[in-house]
mmCIF file of C-alpha atoms in Angstrom:
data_model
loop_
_atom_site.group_PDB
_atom_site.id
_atom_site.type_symbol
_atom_site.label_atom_id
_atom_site.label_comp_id
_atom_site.label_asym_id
_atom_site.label_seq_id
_atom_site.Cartn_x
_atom_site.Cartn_y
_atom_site.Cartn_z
ATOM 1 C CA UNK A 1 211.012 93.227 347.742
ATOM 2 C CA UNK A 2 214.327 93.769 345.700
ATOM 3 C CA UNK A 3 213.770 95.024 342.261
ATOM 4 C CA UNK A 4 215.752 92.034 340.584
ATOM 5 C CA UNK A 5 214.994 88.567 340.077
ATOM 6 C CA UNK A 6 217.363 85.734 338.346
ATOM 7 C CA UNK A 7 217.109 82.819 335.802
ATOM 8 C CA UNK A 8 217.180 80.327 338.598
ATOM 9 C CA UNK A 9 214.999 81.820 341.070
ATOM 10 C CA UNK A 10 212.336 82.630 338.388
ATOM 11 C CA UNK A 11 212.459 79.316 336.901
ATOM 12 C CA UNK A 12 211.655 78.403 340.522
ATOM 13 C CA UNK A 13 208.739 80.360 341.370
ATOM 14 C CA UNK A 14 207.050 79.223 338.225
ATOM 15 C CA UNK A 15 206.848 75.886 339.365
ATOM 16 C CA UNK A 16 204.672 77.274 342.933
ATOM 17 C CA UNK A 17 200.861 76.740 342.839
ATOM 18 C CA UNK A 18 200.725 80.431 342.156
ATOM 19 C CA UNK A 19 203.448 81.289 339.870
ATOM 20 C CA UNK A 20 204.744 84.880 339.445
ATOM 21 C CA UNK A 21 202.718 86.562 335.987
ATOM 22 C CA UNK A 22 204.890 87.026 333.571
ATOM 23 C CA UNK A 23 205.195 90.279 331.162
ATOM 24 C CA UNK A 24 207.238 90.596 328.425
ATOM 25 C CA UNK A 25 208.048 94.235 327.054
ATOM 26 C CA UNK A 26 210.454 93.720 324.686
ATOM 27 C CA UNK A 27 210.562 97.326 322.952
ATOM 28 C CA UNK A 28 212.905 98.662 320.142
ATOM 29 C CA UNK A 29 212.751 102.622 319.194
ATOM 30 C CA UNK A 30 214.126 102.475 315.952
ATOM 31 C CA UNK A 31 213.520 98.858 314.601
ATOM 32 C CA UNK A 32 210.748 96.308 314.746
ATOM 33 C CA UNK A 33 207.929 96.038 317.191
ATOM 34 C CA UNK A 34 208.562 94.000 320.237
ATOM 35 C CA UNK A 35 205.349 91.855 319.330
ATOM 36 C CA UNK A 36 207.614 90.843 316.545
ATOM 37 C CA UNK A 37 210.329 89.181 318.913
ATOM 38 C CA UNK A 38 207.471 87.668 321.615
ATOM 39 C CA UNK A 39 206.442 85.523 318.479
ATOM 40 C CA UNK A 40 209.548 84.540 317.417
ATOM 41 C CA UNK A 41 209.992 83.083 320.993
ATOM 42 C CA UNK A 42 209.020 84.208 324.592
ATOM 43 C CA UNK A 43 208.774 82.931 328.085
ATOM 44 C CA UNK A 44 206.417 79.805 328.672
ATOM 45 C CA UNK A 45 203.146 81.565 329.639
ATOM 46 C CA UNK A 46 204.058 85.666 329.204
ATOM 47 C CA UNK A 47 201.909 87.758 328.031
ATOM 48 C CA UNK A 48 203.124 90.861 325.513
ATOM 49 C CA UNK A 49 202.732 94.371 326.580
ATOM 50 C CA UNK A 50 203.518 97.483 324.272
ATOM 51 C CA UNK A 51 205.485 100.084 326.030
ATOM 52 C CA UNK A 52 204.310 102.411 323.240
ATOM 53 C CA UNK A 53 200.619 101.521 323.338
ATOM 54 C CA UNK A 54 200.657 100.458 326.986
ATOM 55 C CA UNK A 55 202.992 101.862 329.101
ATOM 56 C CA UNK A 56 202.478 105.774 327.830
ATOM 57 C CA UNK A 57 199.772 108.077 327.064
ATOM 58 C CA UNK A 58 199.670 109.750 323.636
ATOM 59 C CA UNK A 59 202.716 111.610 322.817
ATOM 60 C CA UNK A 60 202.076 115.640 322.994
ATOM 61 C CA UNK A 61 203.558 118.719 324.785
ATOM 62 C CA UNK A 62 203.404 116.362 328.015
ATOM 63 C CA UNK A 63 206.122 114.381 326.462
ATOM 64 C CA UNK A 64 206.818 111.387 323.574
ATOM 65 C CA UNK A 65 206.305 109.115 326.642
ATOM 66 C CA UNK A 66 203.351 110.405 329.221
ATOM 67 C CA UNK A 67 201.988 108.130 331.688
ATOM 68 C CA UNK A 68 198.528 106.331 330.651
ATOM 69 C CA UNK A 69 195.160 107.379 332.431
ATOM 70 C CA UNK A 70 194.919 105.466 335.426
ATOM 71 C CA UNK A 71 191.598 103.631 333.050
ATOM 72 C CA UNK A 72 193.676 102.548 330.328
ATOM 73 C CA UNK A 73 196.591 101.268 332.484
ATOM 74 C CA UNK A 74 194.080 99.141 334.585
ATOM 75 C CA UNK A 75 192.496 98.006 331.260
ATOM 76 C CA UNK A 76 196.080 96.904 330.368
ATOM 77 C CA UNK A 77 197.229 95.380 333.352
ATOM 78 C CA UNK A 78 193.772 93.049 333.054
ATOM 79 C CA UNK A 79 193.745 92.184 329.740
ATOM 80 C CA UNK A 80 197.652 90.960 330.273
ATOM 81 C CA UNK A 81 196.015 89.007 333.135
ATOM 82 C CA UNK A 82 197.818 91.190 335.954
ATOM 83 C CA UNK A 83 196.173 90.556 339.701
ATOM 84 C CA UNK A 84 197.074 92.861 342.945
ATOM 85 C CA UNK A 85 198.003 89.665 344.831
ATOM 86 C CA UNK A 86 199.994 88.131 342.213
ATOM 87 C CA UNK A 87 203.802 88.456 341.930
ATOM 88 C CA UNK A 88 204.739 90.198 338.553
ATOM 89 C CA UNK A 89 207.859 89.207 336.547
ATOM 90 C CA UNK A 90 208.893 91.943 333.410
ATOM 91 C CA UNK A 91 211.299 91.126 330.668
ATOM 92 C CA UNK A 92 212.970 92.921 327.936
ATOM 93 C CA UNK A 93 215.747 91.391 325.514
ATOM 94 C CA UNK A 94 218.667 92.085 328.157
ATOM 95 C CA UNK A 95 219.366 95.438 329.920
ATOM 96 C CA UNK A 96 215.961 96.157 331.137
ATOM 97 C CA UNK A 97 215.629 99.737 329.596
ATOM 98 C CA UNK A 98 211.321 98.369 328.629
ATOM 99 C CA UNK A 99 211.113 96.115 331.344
ATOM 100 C CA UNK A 100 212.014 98.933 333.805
ATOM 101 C CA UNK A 101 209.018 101.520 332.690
ATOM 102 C CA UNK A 102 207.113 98.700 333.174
ATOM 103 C CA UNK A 103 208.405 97.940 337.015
ATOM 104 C CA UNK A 104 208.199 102.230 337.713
ATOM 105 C CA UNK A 105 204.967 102.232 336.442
ATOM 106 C CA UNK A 106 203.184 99.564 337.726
ATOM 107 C CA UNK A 107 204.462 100.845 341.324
ATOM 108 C CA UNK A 108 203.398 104.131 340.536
ATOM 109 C CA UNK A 109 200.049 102.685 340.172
ATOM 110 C CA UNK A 110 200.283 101.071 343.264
ATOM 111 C CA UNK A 111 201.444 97.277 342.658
ATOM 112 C CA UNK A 112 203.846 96.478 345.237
ATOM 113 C CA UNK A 113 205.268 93.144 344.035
ATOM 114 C CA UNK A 114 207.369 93.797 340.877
ATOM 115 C CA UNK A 115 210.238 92.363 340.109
ATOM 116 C CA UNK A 116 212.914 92.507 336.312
ATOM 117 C CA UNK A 117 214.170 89.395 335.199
ATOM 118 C CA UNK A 118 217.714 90.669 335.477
ATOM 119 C CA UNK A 119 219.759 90.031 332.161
ATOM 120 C CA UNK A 120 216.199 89.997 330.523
ATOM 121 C CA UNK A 121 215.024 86.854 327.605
ATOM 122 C CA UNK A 122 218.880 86.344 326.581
ATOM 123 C CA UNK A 123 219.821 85.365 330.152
ATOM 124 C CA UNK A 124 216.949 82.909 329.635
ATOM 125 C CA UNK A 125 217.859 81.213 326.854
ATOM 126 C CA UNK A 126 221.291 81.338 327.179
ATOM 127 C CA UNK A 127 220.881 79.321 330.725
ATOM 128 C CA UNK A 128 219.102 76.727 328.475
ATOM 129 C CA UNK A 129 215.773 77.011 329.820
ATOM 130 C CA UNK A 130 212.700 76.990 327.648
ATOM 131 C CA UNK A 131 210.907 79.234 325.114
ATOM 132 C CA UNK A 132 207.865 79.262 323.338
ATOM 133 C CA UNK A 133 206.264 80.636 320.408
ATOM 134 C CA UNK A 134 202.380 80.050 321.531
ATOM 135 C CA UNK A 135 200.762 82.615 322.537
ATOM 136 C CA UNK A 136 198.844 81.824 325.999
ATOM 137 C CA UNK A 137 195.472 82.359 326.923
ATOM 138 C CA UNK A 138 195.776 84.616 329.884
ATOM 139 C CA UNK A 139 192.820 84.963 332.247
ATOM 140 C CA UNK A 140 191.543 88.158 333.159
ATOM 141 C CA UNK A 141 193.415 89.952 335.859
ATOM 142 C CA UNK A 142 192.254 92.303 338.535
ATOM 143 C CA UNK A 143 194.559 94.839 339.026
ATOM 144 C CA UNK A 144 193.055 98.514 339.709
ATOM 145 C CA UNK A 145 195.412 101.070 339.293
ATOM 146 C CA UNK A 146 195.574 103.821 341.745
ATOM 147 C CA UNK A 147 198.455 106.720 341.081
ATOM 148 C CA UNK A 148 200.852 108.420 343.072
ATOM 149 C CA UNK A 149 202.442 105.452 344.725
ATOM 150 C CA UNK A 150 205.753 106.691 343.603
ATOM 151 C CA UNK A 151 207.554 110.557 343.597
ATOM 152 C CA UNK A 152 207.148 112.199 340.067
ATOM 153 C CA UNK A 153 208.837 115.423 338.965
ATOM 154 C CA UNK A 154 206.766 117.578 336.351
ATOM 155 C CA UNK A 155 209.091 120.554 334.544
ATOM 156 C CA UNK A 156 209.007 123.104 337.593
ATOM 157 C CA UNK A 157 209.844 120.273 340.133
ATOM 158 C CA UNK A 158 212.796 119.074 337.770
ATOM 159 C CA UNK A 159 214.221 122.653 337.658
ATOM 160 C CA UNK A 160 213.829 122.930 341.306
ATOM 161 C CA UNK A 161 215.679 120.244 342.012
ATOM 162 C CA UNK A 162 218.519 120.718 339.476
ATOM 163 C CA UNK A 163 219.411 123.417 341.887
ATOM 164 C CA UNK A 164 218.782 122.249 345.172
ATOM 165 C CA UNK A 165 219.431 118.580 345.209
ATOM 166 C CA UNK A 166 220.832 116.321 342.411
ATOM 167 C CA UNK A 167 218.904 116.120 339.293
ATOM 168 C CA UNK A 168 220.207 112.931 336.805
ATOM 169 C CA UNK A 169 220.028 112.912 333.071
ATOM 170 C CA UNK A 170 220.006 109.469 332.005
ATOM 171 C CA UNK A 171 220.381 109.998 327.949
ATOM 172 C CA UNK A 172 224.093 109.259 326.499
ATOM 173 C CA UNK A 173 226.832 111.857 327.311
ATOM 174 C CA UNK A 174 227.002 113.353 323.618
ATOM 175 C CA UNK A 175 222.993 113.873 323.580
ATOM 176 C CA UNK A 176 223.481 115.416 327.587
ATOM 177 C CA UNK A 177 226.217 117.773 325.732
ATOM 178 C CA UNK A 178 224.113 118.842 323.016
ATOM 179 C CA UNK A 179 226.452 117.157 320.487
ATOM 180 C CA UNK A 180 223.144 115.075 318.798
ATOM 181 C CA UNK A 181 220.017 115.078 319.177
ATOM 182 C CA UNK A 182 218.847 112.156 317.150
ATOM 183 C CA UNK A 183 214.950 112.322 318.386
ATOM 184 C CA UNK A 184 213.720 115.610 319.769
ATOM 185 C CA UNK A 185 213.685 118.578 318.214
ATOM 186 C CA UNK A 186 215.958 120.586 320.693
ATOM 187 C CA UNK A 187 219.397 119.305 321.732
ATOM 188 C CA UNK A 188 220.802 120.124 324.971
ATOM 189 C CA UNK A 189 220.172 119.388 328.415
ATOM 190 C CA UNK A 190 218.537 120.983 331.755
ATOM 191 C CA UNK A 191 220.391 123.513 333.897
ATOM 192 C CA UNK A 192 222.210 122.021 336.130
ATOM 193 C CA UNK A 193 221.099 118.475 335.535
ATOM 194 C CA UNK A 194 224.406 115.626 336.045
ATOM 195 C CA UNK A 195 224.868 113.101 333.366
ATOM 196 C CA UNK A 196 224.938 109.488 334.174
ATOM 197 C CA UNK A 197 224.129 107.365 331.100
ATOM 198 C CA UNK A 198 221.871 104.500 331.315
ATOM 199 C CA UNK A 199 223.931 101.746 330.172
ATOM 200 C CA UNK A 200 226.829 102.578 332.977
ATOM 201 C CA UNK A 201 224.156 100.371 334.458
ATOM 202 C CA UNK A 202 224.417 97.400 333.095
ATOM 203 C CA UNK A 203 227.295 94.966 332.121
ATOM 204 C CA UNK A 204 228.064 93.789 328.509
ATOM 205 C CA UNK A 205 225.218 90.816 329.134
ATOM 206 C CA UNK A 206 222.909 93.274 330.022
ATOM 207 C CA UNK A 207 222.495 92.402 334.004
ATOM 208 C CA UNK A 208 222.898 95.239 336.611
ATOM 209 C CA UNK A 209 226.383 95.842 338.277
ATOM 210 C CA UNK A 210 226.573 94.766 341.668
ATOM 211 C CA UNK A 211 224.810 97.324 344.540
ATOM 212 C CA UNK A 212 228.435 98.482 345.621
ATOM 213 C CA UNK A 213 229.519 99.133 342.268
ATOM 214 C CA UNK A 214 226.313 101.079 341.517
ATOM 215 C CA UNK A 215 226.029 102.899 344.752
ATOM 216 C CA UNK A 216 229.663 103.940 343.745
ATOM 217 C CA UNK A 217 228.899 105.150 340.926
ATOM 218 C CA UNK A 218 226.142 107.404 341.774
ATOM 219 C CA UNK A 219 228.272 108.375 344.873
ATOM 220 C CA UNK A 220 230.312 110.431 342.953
ATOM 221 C CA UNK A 221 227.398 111.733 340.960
ATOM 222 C CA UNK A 222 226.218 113.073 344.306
ATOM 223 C CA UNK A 223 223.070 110.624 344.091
ATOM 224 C CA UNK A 224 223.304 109.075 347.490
ATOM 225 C CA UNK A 225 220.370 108.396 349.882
ATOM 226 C CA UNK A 226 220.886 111.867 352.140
ATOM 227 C CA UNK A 227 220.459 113.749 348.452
ATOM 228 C CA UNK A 228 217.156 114.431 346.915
ATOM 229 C CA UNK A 229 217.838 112.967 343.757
ATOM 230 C CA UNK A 230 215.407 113.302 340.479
ATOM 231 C CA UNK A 231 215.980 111.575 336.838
ATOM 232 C CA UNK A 232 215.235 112.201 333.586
ATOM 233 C CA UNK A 233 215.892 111.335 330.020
ATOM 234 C CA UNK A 234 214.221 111.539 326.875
ATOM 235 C CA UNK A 235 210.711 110.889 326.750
ATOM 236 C CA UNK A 236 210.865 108.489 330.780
ATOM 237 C CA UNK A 237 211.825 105.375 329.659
ATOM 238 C CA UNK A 238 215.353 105.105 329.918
ATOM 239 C CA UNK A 239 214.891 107.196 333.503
ATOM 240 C CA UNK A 240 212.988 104.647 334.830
ATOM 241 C CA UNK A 241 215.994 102.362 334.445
ATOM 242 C CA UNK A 242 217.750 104.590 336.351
ATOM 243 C CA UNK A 243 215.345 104.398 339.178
ATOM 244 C CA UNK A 244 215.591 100.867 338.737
ATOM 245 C CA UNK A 245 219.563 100.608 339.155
ATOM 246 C CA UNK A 246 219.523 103.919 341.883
ATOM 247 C CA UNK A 247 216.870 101.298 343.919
ATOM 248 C CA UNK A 248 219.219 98.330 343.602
ATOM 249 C CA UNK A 249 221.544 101.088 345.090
ATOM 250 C CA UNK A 250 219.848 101.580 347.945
ATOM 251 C CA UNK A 251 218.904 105.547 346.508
ATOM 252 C CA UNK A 252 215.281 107.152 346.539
ATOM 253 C CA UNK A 253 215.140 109.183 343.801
ATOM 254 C CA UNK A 254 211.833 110.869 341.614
ATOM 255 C CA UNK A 255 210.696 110.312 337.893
ATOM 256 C CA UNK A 256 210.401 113.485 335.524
ATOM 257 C CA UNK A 257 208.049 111.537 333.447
ATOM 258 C CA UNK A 258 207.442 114.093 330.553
ATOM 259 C CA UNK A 259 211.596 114.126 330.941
ATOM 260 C CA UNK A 260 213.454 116.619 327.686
ATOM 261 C CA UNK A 261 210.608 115.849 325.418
ATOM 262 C CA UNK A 262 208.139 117.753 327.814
ATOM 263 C CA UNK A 263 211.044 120.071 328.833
ATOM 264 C CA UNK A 264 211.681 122.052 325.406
ATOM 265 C CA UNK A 265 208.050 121.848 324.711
ATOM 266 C CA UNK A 266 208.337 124.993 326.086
ATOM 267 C CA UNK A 267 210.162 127.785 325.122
ATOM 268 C CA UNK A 268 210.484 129.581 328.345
ATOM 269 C CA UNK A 269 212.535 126.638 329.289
ATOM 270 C CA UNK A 270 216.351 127.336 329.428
ATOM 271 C CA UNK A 271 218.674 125.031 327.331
ATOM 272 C CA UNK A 272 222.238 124.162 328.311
ATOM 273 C CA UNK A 273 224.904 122.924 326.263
ATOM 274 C CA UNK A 274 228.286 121.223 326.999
ATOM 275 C CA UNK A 275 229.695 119.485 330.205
ATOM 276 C CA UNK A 276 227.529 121.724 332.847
#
């Protein structure tokens, strides 16, 4: 199943007997909460999920962003009504950075039919179809949630593979460089890790560049599909977008889910600065 799914095509499949379920995860680091912009206006019939409360396990020393227990996650999924034979639709407000965590890890957890509403909720309004502000009774779902369904890196795995294959840091060039570090507590990046910044992605409207343009770009990363390739970022959420646009690629590549916040939690662990 590709990754992607458009306006038109979605609007479609909500009209079938069984439409697709429909999960918004509109997330913002360093503003409001997404439940903020769901009630201000969301898909007909999506339900809101919290990437923070969600989507990630406490924060700690295995990152600001761990994956949930496979108990809360399947508690989650149900109570946003999610079903193992039911085709799931995520959203965020345009480039997919939430709405990708939520596509990694419900296919970690072993849901096979996932799709991101490519240029997220501003592609749907601004094709002039409708929102609501209602929030819908969603029926119980009954999605079980069974990990390992997708290659994870922990620390030593990351490491290994900064060596031997091609390990991707998704976080902007000046954080990769050690310029900034406006979140954790160490700035820098992993030996021998390759920076490719998230939003080289994405267009200015938030949608994915085109397969050949993306498989291009991570071409001359070294990320192709004869490389094993690994990504990381911050705390996993913005590396899960580049899973997302490395699949749309055509390129297999692994999740370091702790990512840099579980890398310098400890102190072992080499730091580079600069380009390399």
């Amino acid at each position: 199943m590709h990754p992607l799914i458009n306006v038109q095509t979605l609007a479609q499949a909500l009209t079938d007997e069984r439409p697709p379920i429909l999960l918004d995860v509109r997330w913002h680091l360093a503003g409001p909460r997404g439940i903020e912009a769901y009630r201000r206006g969301h898909l007909p019939g999506a339900a809101f999920v919290d990437l923070d409360e969600d989507l990630a396990g406490p924060p700690g020393v295995l990152g600001r962003h761990p994956l949930p227990t496979a108990e809360a996650f399947t508690a989650a999924m149900r109570r946003a009504g999610v079903s193992a034979d039911r085709l799931v639709v995520a959203y965020d407000d345009a480039d997919s950075t939430a709405a990708a965590r939520l596509w990694w890890t419900l296919r970690y957890f072993g849901h096979d039919r996932v799709r991101v509403l490519d240029g997220g909720y501003r592609a749907w309004v601004d094709a002039g179809r409708p929102v609501t502000t209602g929030e819908p009774e969603v029926p119980p779902g009954d999605f079980t949630a069974r990990p390992g369904r997708l290659p994870a890196l922990d620390a030593d795995g990351a490491a290994t593979l900064a060596k031997s294959g091609v390990l991707l840091d998704a976080r902007a060039a000046e954080r990769y460089r050690g310029e900034v570090e406006p979140v954790d507590p160490v700035a820098g990046h992993i030996p021998g890790a390759v920076n490719a910044p998230t939003l080289g992605n994405v267009g200015v409207d938030g949608r994915f560049l085109p397969p050949e343009l993306l498989r291009e770009r991570f071409a001359e990363l070294g990320a192709t599909d004869a490389a094993d390739v690994g990504v990381y970022c911050g705390s996993g959420v913005t590396a899960a977008h580049e899973i997302l646009a490395l699949t749309v690629a055509g390129v297999p590549a692994a999740l370091y889910i702790g990512s840099w916040s579980n890398w310098i939690a400890d102190p072992a662990h080499p730091v580079a600065v600069g380009e390399f």
